[in-house]
mmCIF file of C-alpha atoms in Angstrom:
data_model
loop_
_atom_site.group_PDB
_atom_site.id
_atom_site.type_symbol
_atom_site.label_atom_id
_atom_site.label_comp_id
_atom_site.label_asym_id
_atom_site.label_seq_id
_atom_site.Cartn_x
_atom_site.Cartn_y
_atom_site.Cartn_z
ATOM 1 C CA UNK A 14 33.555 135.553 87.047
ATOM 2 C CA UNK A 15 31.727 135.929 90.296
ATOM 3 C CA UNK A 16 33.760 134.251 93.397
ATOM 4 C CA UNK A 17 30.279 133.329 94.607
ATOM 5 C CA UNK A 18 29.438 131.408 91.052
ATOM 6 C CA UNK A 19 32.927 130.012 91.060
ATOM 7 C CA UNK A 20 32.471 128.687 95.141
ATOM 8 C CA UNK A 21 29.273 126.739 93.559
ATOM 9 C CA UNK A 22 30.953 125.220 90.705
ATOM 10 C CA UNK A 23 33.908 124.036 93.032
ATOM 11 C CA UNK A 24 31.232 122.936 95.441
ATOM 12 C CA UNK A 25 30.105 120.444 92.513
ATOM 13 C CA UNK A 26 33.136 119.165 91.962
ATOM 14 C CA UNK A 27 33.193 118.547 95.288
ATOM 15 C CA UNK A 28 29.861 116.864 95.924
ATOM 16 C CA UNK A 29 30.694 114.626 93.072
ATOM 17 C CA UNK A 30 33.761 113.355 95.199
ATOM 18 C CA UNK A 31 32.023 112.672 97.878
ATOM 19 C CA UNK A 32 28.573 110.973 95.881
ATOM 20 C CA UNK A 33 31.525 108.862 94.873
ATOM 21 C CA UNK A 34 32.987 107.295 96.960
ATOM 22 C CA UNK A 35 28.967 106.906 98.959
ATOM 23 C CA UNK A 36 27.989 105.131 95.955
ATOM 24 C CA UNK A 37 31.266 102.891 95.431
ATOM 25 C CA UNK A 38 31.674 103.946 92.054
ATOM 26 C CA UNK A 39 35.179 105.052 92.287
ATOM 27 C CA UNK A 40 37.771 107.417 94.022
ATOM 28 C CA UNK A 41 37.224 110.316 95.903
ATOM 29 C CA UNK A 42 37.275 112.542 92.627
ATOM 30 C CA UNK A 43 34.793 114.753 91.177
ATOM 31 C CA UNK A 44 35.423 117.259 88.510
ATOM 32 C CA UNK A 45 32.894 120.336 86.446
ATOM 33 C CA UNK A 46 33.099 122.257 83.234
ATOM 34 C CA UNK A 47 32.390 125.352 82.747
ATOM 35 C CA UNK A 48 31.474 127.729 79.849
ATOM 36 C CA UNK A 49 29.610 130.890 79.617
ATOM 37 C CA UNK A 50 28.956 130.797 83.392
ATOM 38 C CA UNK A 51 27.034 127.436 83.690
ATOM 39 C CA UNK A 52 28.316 123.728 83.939
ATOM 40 C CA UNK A 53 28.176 121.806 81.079
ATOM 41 C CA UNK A 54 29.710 118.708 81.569
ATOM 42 C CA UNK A 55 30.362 116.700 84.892
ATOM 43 C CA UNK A 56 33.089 113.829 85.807
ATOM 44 C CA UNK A 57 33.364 111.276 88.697
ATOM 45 C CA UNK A 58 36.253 109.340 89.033
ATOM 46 C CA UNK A 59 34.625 105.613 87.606
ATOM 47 C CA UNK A 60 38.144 103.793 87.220
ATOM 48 C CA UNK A 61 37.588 100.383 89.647
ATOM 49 C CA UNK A 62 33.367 101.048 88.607
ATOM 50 C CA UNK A 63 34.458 101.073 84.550
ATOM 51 C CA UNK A 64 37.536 99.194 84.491
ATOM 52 C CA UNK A 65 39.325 101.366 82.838
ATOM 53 C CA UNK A 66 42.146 103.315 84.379
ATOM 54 C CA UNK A 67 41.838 106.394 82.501
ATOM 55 C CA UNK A 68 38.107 107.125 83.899
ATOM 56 C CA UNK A 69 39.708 109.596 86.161
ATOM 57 C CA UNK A 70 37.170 112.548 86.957
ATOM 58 C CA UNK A 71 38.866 115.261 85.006
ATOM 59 C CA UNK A 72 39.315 112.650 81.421
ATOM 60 C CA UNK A 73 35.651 111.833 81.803
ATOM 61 C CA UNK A 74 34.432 115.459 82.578
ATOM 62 C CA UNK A 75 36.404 116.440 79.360
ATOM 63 C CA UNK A 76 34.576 113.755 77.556
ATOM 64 C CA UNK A 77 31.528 114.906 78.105
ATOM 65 C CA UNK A 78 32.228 118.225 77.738
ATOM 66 C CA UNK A 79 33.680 117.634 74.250
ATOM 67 C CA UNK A 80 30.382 115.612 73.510
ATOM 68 C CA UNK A 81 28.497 118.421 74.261
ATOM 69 C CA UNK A 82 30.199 121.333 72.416
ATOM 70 C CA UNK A 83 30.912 118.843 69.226
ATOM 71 C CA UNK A 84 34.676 120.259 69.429
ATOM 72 C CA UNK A 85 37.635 118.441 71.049
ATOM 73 C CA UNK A 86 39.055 121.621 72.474
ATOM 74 C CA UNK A 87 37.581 123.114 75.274
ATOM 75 C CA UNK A 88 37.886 127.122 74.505
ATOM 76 C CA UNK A 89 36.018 129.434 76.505
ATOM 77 C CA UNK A 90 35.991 126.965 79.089
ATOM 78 C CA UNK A 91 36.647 125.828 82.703
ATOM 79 C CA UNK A 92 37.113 123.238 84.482
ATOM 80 C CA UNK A 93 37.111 123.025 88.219
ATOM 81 C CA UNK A 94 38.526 119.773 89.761
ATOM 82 C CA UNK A 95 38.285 118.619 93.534
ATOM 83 C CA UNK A 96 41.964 117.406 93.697
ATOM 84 C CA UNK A 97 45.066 118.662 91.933
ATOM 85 C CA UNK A 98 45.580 116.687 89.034
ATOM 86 C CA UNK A 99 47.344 113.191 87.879
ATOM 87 C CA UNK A 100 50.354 113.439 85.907
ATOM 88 C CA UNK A 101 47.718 111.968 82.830
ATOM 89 C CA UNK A 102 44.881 114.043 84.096
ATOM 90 C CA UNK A 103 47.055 117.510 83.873
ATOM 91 C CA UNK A 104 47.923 116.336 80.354
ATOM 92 C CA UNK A 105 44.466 115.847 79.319
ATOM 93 C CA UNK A 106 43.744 118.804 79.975
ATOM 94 C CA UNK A 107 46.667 120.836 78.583
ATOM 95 C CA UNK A 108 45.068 119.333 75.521
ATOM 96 C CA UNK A 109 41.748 119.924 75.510
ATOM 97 C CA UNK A 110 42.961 123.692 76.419
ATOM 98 C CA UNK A 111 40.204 124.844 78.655
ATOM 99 C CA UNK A 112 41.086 128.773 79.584
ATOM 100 C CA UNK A 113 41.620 128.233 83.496
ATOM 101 C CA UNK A 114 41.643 125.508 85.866
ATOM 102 C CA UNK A 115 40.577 125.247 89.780
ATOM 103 C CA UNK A 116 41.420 122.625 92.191
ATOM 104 C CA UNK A 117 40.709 122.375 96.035
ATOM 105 C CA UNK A 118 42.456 119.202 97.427
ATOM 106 C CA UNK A 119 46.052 119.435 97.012
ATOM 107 C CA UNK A 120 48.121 116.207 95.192
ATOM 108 C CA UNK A 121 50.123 116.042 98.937
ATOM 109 C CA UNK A 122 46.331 115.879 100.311
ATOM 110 C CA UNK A 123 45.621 113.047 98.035
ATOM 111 C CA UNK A 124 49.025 111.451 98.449
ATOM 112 C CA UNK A 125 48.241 111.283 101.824
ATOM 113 C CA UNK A 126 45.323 108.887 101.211
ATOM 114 C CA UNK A 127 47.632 106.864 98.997
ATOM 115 C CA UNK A 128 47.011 108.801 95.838
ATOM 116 C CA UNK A 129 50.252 109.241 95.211
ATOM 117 C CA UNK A 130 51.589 110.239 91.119
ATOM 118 C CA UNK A 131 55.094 111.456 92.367
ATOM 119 C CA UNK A 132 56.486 108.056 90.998
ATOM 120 C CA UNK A 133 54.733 109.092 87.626
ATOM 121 C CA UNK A 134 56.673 112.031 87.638
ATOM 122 C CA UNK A 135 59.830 110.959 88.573
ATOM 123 C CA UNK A 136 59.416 108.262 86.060
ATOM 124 C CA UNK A 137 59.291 110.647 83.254
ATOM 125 C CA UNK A 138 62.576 111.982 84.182
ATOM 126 C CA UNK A 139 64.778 108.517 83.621
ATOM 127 C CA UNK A 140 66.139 107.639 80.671
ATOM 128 C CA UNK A 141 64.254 104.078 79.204
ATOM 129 C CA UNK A 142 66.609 101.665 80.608
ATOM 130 C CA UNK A 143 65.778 102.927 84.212
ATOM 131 C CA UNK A 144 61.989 102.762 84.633
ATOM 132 C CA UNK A 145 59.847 100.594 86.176
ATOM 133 C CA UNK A 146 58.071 99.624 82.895
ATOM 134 C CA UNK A 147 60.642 97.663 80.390
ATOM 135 C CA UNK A 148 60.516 100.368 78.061
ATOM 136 C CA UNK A 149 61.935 99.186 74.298
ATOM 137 C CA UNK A 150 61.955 101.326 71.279
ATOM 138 C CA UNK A 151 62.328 99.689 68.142
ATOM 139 C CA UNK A 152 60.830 99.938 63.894
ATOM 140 C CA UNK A 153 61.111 103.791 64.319
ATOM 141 C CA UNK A 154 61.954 103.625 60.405
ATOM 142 C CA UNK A 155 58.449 101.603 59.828
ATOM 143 C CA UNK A 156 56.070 103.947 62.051
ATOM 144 C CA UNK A 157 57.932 107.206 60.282
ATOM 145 C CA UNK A 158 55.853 106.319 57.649
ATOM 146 C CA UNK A 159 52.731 107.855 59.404
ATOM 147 C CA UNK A 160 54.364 111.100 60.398
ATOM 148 C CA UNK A 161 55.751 111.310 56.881
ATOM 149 C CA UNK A 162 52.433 110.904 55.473
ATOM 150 C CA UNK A 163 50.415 113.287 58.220
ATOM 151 C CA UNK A 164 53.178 116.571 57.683
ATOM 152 C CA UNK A 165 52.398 115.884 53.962
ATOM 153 C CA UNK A 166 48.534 115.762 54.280
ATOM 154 C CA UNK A 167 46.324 118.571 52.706
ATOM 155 C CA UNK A 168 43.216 116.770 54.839
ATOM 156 C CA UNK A 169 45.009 117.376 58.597
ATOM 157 C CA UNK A 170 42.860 118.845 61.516
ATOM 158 C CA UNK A 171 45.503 120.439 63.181
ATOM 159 C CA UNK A 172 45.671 120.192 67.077
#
């Protein structure tokens, strides 16, 4: 793709940040998707705006996106972020399994504004009894049940 097409998609991403946090919707996080050379789906960072702490940028630019194709994976695709991504965001989109991903801020520049996910990380690294967040397993037998019954299934979308 053209560096000059990929500078204006970035520079969306990056508008959205900053229309952001102007309008008090949310953080200082925009994000764009991209197929066949034009955007298709934009994000902004609604989390305090929505209530709801996934409404991070890059989740809700995926949502759309996926709206918009009628797919939940995002082949052929692109997305171009203004900050590195979250721990959750970089999952998302792992799963949604866009073919490339841009970013401009870094996650230092963003823990530097008290965006910081290294605790995220470095909680997924301790064993249960460690963490931050009581973590208890228990009826593993019970909830087998569903796994049992999904490897089984003839009906399964596979993702």
């Amino acid at each position: 793709m053209c560096l000059d097409k990929q500078t204006e998609f970035m520079q969306e991403a990056i508008r959205l940040s900053i229309e952001n946090v102007k309008s008090g919707n949310g953080g200082p996080f925009g994000a764009v998707i991209v197929k066949d050379g034009k955007i298709i789906a934009r994000g902004a960072n609604g989390v305090t705006s929505t209530n709801d702490p996934t409404a991070h940028a890059e989740v809700v630019a995926i949502r759309n996106a996926c709206k918009e194709l009628g797919t939940f994976q995002l082949d052929g695709c692109e997305i171009y972020t203004s900050c590195e991504p979250c721990p959750m965001c970089l999952g998302a989109i792992y799963w949604a399994r866009p073919d490339k991903m841009y970013f401009a801020n870094t996650k230092k520049d963003a823990a530097d504004i008290n965006f910081d996910d290294q605790f995220i990380y470095e909680e997924l690294e301790l064993p249960y009894a460690n963490r931050k967040l009581t973590t208890e397993q228990f009826m593993r037998e019970e909830a087998l049940e569903a796994f049992r019954l999904w490897a089984s299934s003839q009906d399964k979308i596979e993702y």
